[in-house]
mmCIF file of C-alpha atoms and ligand atoms in Angstrom:
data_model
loop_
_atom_site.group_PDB
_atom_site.id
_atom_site.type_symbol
_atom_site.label_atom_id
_atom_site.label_comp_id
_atom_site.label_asym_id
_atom_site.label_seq_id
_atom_site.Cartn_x
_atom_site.Cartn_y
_atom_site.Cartn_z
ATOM 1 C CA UNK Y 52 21.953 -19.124 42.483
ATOM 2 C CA UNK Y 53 24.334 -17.015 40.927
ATOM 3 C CA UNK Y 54 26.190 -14.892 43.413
ATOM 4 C CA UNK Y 55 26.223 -10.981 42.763
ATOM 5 C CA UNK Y 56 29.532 -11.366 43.402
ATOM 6 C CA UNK Y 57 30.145 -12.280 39.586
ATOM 7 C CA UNK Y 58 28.664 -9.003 38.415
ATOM 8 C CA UNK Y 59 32.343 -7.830 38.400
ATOM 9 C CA UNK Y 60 34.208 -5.549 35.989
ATOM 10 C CA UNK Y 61 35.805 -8.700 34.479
ATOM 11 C CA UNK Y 62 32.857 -10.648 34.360
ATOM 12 C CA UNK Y 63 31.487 -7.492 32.857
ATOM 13 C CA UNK Y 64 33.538 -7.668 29.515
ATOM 14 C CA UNK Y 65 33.312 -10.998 29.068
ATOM 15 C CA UNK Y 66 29.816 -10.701 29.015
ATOM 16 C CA UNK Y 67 30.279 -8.098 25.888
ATOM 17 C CA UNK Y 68 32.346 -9.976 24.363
ATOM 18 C CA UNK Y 69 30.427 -13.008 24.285
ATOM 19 C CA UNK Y 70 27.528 -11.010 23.031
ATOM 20 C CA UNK Y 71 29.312 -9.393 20.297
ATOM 21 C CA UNK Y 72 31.230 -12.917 19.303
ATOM 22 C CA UNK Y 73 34.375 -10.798 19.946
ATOM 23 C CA UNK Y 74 38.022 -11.392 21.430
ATOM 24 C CA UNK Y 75 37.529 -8.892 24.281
ATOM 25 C CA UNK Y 76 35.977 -5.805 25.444
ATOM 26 C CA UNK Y 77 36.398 -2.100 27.409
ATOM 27 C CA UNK Y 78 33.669 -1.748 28.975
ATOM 28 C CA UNK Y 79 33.640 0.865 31.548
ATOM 29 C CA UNK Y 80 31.832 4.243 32.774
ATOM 30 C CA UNK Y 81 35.413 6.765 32.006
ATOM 31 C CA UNK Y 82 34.069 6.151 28.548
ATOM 32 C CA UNK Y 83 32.225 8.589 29.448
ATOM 33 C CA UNK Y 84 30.176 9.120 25.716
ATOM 34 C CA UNK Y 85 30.391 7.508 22.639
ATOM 35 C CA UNK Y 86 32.078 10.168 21.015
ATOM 36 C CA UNK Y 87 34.310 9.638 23.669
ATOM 37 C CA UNK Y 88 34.833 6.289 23.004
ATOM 38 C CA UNK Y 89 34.993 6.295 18.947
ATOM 39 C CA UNK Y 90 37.778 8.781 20.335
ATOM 40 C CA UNK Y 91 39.803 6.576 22.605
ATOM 41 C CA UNK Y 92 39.049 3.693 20.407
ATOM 42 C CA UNK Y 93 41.007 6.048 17.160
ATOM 43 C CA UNK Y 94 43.537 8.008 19.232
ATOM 44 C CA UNK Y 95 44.850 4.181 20.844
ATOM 45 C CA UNK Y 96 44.829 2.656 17.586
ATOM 46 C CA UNK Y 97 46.410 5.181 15.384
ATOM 47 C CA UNK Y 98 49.984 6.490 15.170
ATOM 48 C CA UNK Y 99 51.321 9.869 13.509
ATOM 49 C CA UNK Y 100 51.829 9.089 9.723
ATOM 50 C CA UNK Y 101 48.483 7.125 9.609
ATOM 51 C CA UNK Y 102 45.769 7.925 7.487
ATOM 52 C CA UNK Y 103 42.084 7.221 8.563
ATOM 53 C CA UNK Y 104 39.504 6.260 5.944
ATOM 54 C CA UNK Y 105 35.784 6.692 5.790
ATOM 55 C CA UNK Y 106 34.208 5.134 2.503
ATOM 56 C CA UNK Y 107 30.604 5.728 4.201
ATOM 57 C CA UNK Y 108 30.748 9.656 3.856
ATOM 58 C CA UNK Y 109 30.855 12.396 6.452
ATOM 59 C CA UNK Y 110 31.008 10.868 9.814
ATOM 60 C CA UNK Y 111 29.118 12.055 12.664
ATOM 61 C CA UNK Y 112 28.933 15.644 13.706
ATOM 62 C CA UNK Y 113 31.423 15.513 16.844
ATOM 63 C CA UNK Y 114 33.632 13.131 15.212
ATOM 64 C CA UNK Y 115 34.662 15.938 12.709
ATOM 65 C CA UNK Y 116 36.409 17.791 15.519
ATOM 66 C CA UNK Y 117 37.863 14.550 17.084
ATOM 67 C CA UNK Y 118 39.419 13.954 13.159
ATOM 68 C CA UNK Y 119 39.905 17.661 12.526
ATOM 69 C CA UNK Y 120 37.972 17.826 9.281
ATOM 70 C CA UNK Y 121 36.778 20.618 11.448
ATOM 71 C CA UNK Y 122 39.718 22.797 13.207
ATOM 72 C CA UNK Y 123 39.923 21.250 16.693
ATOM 73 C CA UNK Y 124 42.399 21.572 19.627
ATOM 74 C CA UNK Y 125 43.818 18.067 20.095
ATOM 75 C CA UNK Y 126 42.235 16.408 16.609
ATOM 76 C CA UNK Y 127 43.907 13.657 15.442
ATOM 77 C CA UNK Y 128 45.104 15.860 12.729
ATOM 78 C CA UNK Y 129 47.380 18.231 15.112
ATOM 79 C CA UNK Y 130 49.048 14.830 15.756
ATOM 80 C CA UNK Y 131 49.742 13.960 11.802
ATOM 81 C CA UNK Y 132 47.150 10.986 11.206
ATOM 82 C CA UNK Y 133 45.833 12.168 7.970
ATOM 83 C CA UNK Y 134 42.012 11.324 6.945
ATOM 84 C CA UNK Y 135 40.224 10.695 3.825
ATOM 85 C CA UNK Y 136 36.669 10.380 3.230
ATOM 86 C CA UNK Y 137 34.906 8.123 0.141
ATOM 87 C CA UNK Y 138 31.287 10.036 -0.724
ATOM 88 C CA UNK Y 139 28.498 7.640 -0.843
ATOM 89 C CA UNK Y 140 26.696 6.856 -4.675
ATOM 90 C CA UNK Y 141 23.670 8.624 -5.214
ATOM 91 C CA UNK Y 142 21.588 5.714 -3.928
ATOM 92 C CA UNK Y 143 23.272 5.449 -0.502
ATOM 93 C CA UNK Y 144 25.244 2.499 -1.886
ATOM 94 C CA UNK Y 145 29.531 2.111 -1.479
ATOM 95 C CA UNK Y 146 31.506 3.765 -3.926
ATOM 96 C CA UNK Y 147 33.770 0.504 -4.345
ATOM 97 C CA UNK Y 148 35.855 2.107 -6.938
ATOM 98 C CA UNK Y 149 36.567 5.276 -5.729
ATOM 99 C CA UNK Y 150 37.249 3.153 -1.910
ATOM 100 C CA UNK Y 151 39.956 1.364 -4.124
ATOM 101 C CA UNK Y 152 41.372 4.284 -5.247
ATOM 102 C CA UNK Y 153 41.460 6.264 -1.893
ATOM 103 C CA UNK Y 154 43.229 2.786 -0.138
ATOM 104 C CA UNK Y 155 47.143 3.061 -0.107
ATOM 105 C CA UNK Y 156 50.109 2.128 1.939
ATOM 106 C CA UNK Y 157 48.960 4.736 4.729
ATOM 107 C CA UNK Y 158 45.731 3.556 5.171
ATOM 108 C CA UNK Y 159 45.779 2.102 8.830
ATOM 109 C CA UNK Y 160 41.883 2.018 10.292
ATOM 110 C CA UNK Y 161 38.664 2.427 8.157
ATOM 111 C CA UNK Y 162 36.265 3.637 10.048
ATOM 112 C CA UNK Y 163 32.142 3.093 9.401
ATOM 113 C CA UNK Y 164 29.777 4.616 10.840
ATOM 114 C CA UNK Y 165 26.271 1.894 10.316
ATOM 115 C CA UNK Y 166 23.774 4.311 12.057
ATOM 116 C CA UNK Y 167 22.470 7.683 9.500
ATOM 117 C CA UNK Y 168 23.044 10.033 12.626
ATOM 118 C CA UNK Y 169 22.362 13.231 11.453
ATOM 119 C CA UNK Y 170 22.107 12.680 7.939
ATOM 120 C CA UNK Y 171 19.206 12.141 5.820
ATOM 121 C CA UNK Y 172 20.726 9.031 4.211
ATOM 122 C CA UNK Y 173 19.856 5.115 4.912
ATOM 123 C CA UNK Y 174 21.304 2.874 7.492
ATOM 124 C CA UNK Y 175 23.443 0.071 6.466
ATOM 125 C CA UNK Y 176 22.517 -3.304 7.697
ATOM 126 C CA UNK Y 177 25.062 -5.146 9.243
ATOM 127 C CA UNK Y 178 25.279 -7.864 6.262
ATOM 128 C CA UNK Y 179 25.883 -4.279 4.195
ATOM 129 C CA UNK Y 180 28.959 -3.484 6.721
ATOM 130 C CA UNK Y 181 30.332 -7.042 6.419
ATOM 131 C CA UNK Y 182 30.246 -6.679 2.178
ATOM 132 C CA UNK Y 183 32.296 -3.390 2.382
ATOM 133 C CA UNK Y 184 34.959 -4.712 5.257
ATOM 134 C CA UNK Y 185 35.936 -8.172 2.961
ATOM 135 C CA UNK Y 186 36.203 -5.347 0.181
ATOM 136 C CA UNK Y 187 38.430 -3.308 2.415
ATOM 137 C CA UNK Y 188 40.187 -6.352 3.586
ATOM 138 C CA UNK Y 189 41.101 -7.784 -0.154
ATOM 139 C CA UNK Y 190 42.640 -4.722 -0.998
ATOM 140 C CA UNK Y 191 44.931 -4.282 2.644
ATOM 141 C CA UNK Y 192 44.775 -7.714 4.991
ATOM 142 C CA UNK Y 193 45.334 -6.160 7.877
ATOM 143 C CA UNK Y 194 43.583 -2.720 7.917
ATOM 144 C CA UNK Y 195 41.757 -2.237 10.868
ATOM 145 C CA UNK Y 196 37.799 -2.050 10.774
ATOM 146 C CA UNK Y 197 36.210 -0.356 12.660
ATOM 147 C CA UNK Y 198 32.099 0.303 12.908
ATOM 148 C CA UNK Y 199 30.744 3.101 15.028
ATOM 149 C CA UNK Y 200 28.152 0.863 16.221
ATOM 150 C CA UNK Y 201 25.553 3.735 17.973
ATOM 151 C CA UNK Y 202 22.056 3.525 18.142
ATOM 152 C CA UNK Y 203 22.609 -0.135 15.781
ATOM 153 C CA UNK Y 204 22.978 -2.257 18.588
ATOM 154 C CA UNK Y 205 20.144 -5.216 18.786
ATOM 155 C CA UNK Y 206 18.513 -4.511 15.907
ATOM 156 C CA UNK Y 207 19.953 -6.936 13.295
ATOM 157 C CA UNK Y 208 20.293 -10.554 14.311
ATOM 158 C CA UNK Y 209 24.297 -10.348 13.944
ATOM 159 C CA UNK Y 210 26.328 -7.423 15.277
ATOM 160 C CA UNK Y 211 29.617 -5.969 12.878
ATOM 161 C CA UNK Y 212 32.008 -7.911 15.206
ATOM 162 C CA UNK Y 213 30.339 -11.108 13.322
ATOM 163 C CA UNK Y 214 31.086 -9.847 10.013
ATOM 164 C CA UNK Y 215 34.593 -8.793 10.091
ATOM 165 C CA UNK Y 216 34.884 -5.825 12.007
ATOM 166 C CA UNK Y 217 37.857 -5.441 14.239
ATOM 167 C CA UNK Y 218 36.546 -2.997 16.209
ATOM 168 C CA UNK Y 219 32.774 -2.515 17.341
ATOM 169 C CA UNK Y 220 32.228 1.243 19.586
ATOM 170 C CA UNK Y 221 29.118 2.528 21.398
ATOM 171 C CA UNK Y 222 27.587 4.567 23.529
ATOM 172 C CA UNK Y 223 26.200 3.008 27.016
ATOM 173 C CA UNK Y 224 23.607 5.899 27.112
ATOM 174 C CA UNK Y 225 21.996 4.946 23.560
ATOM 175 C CA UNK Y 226 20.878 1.376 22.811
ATOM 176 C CA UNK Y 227 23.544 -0.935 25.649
ATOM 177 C CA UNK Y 228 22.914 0.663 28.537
ATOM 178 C CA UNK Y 229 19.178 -0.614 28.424
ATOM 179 C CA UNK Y 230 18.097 2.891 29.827
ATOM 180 C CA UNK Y 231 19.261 2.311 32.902
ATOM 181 C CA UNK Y 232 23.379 2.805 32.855
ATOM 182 C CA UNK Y 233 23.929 6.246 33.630
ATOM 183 C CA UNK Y 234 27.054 6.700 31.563
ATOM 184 C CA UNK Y 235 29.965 4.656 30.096
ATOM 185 C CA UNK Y 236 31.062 3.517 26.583
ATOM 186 C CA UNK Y 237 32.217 0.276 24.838
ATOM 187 C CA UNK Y 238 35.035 -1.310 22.657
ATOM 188 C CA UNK Y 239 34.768 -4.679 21.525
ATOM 189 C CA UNK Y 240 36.859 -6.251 19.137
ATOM 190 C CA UNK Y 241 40.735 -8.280 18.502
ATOM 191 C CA UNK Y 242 42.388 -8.150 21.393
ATOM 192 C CA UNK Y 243 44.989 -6.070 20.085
ATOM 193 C CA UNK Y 244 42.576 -3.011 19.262
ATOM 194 C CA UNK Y 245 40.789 -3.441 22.399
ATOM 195 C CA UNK Y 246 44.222 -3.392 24.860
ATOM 196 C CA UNK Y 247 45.512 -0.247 22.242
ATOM 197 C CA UNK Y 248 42.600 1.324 23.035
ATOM 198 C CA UNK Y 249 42.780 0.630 26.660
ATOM 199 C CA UNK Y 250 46.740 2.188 27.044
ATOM 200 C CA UNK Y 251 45.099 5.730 25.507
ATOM 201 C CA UNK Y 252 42.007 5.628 27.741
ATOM 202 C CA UNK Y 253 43.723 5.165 31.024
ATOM 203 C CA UNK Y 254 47.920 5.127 30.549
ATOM 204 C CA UNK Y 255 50.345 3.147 28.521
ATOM 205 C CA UNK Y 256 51.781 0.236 30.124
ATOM 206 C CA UNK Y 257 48.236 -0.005 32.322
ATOM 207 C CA UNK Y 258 46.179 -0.437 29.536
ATOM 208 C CA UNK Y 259 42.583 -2.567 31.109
ATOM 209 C CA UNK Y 260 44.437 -3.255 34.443
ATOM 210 C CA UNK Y 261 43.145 0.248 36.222
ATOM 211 C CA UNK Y 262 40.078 2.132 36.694
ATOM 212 C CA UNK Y 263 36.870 1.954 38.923
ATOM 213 C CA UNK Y 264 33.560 0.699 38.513
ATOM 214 C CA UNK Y 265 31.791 3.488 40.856
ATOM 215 C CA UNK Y 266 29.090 1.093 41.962
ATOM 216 C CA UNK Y 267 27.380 0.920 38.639
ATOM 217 C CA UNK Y 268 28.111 -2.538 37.428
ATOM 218 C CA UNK Y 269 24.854 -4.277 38.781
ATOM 219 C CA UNK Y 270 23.058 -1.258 36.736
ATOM 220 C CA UNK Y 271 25.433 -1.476 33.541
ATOM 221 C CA UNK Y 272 24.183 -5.881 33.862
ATOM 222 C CA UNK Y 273 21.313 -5.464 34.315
ATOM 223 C CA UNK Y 274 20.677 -2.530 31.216
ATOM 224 C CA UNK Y 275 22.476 -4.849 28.789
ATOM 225 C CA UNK Y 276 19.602 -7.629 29.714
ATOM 226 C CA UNK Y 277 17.270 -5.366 29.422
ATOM 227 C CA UNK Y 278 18.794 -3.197 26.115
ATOM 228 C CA UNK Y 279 17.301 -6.638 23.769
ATOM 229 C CA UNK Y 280 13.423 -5.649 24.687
ATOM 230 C CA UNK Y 281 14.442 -1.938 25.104
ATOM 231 C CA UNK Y 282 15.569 -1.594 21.441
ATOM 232 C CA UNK Y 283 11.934 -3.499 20.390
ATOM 233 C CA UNK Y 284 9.782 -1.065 22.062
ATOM 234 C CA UNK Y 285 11.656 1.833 20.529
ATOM 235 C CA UNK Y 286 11.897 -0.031 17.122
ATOM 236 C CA UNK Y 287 7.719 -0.385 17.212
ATOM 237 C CA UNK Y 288 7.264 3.745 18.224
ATOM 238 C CA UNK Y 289 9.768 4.568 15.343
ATOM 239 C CA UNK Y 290 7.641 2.347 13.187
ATOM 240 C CA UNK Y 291 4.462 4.055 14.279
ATOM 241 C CA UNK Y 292 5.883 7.673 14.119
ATOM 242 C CA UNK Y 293 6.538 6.734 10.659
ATOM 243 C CA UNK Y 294 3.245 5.186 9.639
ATOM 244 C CA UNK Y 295 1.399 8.444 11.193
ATOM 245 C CA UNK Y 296 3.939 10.715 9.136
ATOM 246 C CA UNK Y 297 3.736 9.106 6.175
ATOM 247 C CA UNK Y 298 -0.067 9.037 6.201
ATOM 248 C CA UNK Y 299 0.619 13.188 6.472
ATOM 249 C CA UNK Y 300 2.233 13.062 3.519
ATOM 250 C CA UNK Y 301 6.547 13.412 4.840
ATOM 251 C CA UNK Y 302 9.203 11.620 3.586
ATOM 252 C CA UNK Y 303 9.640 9.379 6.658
ATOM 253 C CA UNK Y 304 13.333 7.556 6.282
ATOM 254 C CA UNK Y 305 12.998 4.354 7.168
ATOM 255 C CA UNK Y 306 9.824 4.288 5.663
ATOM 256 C CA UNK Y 307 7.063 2.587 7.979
ATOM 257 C CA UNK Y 308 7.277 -0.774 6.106
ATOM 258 C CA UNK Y 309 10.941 -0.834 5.152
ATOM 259 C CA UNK Y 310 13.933 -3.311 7.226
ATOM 260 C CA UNK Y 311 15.196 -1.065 9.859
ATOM 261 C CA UNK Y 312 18.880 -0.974 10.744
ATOM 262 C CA UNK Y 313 19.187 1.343 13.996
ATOM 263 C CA UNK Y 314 16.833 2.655 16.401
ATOM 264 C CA UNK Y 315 16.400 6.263 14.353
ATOM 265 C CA UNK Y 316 13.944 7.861 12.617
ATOM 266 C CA UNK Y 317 14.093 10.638 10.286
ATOM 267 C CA UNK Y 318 11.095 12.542 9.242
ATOM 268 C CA UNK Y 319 11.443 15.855 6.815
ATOM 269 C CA UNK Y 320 9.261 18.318 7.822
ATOM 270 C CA UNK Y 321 10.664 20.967 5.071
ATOM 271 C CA UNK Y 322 10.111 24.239 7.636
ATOM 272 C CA UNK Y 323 11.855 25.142 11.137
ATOM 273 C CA UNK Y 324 8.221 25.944 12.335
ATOM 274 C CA UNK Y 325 7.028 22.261 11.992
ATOM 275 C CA UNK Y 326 10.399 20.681 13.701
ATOM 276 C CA UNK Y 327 9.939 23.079 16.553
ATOM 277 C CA UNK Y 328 5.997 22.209 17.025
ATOM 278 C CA UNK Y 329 7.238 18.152 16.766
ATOM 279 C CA UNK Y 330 9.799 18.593 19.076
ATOM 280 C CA UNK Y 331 7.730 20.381 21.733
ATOM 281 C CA UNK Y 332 4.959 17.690 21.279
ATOM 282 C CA UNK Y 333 7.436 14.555 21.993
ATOM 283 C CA UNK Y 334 9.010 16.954 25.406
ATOM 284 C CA UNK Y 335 4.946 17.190 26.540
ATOM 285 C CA UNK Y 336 5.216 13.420 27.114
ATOM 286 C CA UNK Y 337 8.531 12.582 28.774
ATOM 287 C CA UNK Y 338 8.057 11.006 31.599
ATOM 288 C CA UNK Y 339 10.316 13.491 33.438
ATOM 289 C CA UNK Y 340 10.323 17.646 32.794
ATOM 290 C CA UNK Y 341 7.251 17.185 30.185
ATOM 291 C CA UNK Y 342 6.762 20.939 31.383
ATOM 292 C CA UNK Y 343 9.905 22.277 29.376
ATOM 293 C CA UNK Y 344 9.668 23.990 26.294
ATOM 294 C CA UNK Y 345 12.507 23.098 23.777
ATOM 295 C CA UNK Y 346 14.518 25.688 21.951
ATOM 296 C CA UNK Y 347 17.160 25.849 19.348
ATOM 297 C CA UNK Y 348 21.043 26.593 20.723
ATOM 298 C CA UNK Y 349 24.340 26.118 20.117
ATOM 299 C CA UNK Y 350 25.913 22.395 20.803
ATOM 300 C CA UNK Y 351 29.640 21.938 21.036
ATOM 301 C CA UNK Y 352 30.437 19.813 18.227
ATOM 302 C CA UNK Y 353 27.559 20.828 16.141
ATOM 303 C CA UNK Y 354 27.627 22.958 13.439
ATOM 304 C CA UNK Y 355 24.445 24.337 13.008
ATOM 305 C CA UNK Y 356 22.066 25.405 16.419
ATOM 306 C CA UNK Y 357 20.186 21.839 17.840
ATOM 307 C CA UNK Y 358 16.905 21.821 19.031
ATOM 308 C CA UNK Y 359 16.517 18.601 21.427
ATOM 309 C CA UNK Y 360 13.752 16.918 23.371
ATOM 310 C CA UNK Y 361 14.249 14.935 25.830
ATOM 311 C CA UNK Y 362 12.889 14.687 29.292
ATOM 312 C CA UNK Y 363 14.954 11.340 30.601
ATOM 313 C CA UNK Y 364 15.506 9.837 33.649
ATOM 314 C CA UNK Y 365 19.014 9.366 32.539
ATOM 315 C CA UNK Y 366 20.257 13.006 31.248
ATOM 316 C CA UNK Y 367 21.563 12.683 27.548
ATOM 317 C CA UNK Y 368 20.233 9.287 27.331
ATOM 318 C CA UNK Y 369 19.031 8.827 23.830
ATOM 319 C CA UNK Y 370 17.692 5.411 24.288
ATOM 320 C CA UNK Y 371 15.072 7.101 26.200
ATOM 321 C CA UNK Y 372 11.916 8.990 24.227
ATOM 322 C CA UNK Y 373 13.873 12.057 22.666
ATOM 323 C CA UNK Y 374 14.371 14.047 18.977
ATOM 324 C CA UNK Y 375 16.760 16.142 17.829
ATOM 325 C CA UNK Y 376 17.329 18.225 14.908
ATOM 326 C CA UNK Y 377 19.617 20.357 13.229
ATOM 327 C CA UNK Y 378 18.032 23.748 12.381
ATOM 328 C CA UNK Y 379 19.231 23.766 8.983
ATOM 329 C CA UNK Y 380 17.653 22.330 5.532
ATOM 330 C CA UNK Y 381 15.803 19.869 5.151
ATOM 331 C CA UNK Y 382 14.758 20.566 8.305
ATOM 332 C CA UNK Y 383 14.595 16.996 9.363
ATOM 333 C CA UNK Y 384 13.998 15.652 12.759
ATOM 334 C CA UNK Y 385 15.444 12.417 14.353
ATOM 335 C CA UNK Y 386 13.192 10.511 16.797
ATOM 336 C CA UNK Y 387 14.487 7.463 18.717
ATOM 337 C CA UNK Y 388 14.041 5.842 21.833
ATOM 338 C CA UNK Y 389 11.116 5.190 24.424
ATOM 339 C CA UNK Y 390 11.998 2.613 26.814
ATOM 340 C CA UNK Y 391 8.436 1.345 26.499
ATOM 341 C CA UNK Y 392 5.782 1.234 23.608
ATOM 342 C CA UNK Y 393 3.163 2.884 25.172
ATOM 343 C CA UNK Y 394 5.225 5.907 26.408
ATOM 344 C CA UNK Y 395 7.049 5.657 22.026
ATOM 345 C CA UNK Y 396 3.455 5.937 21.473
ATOM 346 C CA UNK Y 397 1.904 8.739 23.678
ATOM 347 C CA UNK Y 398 5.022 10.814 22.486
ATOM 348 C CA UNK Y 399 3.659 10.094 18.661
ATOM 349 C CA UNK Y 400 0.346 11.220 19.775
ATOM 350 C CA UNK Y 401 1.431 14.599 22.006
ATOM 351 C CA UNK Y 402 3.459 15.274 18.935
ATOM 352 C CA UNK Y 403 0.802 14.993 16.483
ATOM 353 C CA UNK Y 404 -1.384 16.910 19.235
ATOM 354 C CA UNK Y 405 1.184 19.973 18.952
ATOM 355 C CA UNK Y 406 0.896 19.958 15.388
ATOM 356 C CA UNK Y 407 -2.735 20.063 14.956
ATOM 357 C CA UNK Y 408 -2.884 22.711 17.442
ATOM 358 C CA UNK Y 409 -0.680 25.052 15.858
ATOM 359 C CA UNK Y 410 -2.705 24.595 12.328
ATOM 360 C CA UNK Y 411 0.466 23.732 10.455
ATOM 361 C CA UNK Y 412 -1.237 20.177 10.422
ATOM 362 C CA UNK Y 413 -4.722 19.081 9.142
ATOM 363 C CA UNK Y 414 -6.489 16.040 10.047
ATOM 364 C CA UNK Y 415 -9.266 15.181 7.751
HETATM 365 C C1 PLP B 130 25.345 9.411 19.238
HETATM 366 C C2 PLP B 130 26.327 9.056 18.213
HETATM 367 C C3 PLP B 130 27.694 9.313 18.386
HETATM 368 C C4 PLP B 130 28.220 10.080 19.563
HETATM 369 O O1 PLP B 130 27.797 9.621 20.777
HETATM 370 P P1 PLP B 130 27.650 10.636 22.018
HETATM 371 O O2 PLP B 130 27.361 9.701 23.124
HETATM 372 O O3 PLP B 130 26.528 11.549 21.688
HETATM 373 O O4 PLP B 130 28.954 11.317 22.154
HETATM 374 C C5 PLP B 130 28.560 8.915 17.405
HETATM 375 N N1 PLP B 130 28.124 8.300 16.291
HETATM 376 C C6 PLP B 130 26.825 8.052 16.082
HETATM 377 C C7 PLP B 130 26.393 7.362 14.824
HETATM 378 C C8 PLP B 130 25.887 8.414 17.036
HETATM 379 O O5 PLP B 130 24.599 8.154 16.826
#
C-alpha cells in the first residue's frame, strides 16, 4: 500500500517530471496562473540585454503586457530584454526564413505558444513544435525553448519536453489540474531553466528549497491522474460542438473530423448577437450558477471587452465546461472543457437551445 505520506511536494515534481520525460519540475500552487507562470518561467530565465523570440506570431493576450508589446508596469521590456516576433505564413505554417533572419547573437529564449488561444489560427501538434525547435537549435545550440504548453497537455501522445523543448509551462487550472486543483502552475524542463525559474518565483539563492503546499497536494495528485480521462471527455464535446456547428453551416476550427492538438474549439459566428446567445446557452448548463446571465466587460490583460461562461466548481478553471470570446471581429467563440461527456454534451445542446430560441438559428 502506498503510504499518503509520499504524496509530498518532492514526490510531487518528480511525478511531472517523469510524465513530461523531463530533468525536473516547479510544481507548486504560488504559481498562481499560467500567465503567471509563462511569467516566472521568462523573468528567471532572461537577463537585461536579452532578446525574446516568438516565430509562432502574437502570443497570448496577457503575455503582451508581461513582454511589453503592450505598455506594462514591470514588462520585461522596462528591464531591457528586447522581443521580436516571426508572423506565421498564410497557411498557419513557420516562416523558417524569416525565423533565420530574426535569430542573432541576442537571441536567448524562443518562446512557442502550441495552443491557438485567442486566435483564429490552427494548433501545432507537438511533432510540429519539435520540427521548428531542431530549426531553432541548428541555427543557435543553446537557445532556450520554451512551449507555452496550456490547454495542450494530454492530447498528443508525446508532450514538447520529448521533442526538444527546454522548457514546458502550464496552467494547473486548465488541462493538469484534472479539474480538481484549485490553483497552481508548472515548469518542467533542464534543470537549469527549472532552478532559474525557481530563484525569480520565490528568492535568489532559495530557488525550489521554500514555499508551502497549503494542503493541496493530495488534490494537485490526484487531478494529474485524473487530467488523462479529463482531457478525453472534453476532447469528445469539442468534437461534437463542432460536428453540430458545422452541420449549421460555421467555420468550426478544428474542424469536427480534423487531428486535434489542444482542448479548444473555435467556432465563427460572424455577429456579437450569436456569440452572446452561445455563450448564455453553455452558462444554462454549468453545473454550478447555470442561473447567471453572461455579459461582455473589460478583462485586465485583454484588449478588447470578454464575454465568458463559466459556471465551475473551481473559479477560472477552464478545464471545466466554459467559452470565451473576444467581442471583436470575427466574432469567434472558444469552447473547451467539461470534465465529463455528458455535461460537454448538455452544454452543446443548451447552447444550440439558446440559439433556436432567439431565431438567429433555424433547424430544418
Ligand atoms: C490560458 C492561457 C494562458 C494564460 O493562462 P492563465 O491561467 O489564464 O493566466 C497562456 N497561454 C495560453 C495559450 C493559454 O491558453
Amino acid at each position: 500500500m502506498v503510504s499518503t505520506q509520499l504524496l509530498d511536494a518532492d514526490t510531487l515534481e518528480k511525478v511531472f517530471a517523469d510524465v513530461f520525460k523531463a530533468e525536473a519540475a516547479l510544481v507548486r500552487p504560488q504559481l498562481m496562473s499560467g500567465t503567471h507562470a509563462l511569467t516566472v518561467a521568462l523573468s528567471g530565465n532572461l537577463r537585461p540585454g536579452d532578446e525574446l523570440l516568438s516565430p509562432v506570431g502574437s502570443p497570448y493576450d496577457t503575455l503582451e503586457g508581461v513582454i511589453g508589446i503592450r505598455e506594462t508596469k514591470g514588462s520585461l521590456k522596462e528591464y531591457g530584454i528586447t522581443y521580436k516576433q516571426v508572423e506565421l505564413l498564410e497557411n498557419d505554417e513557420f516562416d523558417y526564413e524569416n525565423i533565420k533572419k530574426a535569430i542573432n547573437d541576442k537571441t536567448k529564449l524562443i518562446t512557442i505558444q502550441r495552443s491557438k488561444g485567442y486566435l483564429p489560427r490552427k494548433t501545432f501538434s507537438v511533432k510540429q513544435i519539435g520540427e521548428l525547435i531542431a530549426f531553432c537549435k541548428s541555427l543557435k545550440k543553446d537557445v532556450i525553448c520554451m512551449v507555452d504548453n496550456c490547454y495542450g497537455e494530454f492530447v498528443d501522445d508525446i508532450e514538447p519536453t520529448e521533442v526538444g523543448a527546454d522548457m514546458c509551462v502550464g496552467s494547473l487550472i486548465k488541462n493538469p489540474g484534472g479539474g480538481l486543483a484549485p490553483t497552481g502552475g508548472y515548469i518542467v524542463g533542464t534543470k537549469e531553466c527549472v532552478d532559474n525559474a525557481a530563484y525569480r518565483l520565490s528568492a535568489p539563492g532559495l530557488g525550489r528549497e521554500v514555499g508551502a503546499t497549503l494542503g493541496i497536494n493530495q488534490t494537485l495528485f490526484q487531478g494529474f491522474f485524473l487530467s488523462p480521462t479529463v482531457v478525453a471527455s472534453a476532447l469528445k464535446g469539442a468534437t461534437l460542438q463542432a460536428g453540430v456547428f458545422e452541420k449549421l453551416g460555421y467555420k468550426c476550427e478544428p474542424s469536427s473530423n480534423e487531428d486535434r492538438h489542444d482542448i479548444i474549439q473555435a467556432i465563427i459566428f460572424g455577429s456579437e448577437e450569436l456569440v452572446v446567445k452561445y455563450c448564455d446557452g453553455i452558462q444554462k448548463a454549468a453545473p454550478v450558477d447555470s442561473y447567471v446571465t453572461p455579459v461582455k466587460d473589460d478583462m485586465p490583460g485583454y484588449d478588447a471587452k470578454v464575454i465568458m461562461a463559466a459556471g465551475a466548481f473551481v473559479q477560472g478553471s477552464s478545464i471545466e465546461l466554459s467559452a470565451d470570446a473576444p467581442i471583436k471581429p470575427p466574432y469567434c467563440v472558444y469552447y473547451q472543457g467539461g470534465l465529463t461527456y455528458p455535461s460537454a454534451k448538455l452544454g452543446v445542446m443548451m447552447a444550440l437551445q439558446k440559439l433556436y430560441e432567439s431565431g438567429l438559428v433555424k433547424l430544418s
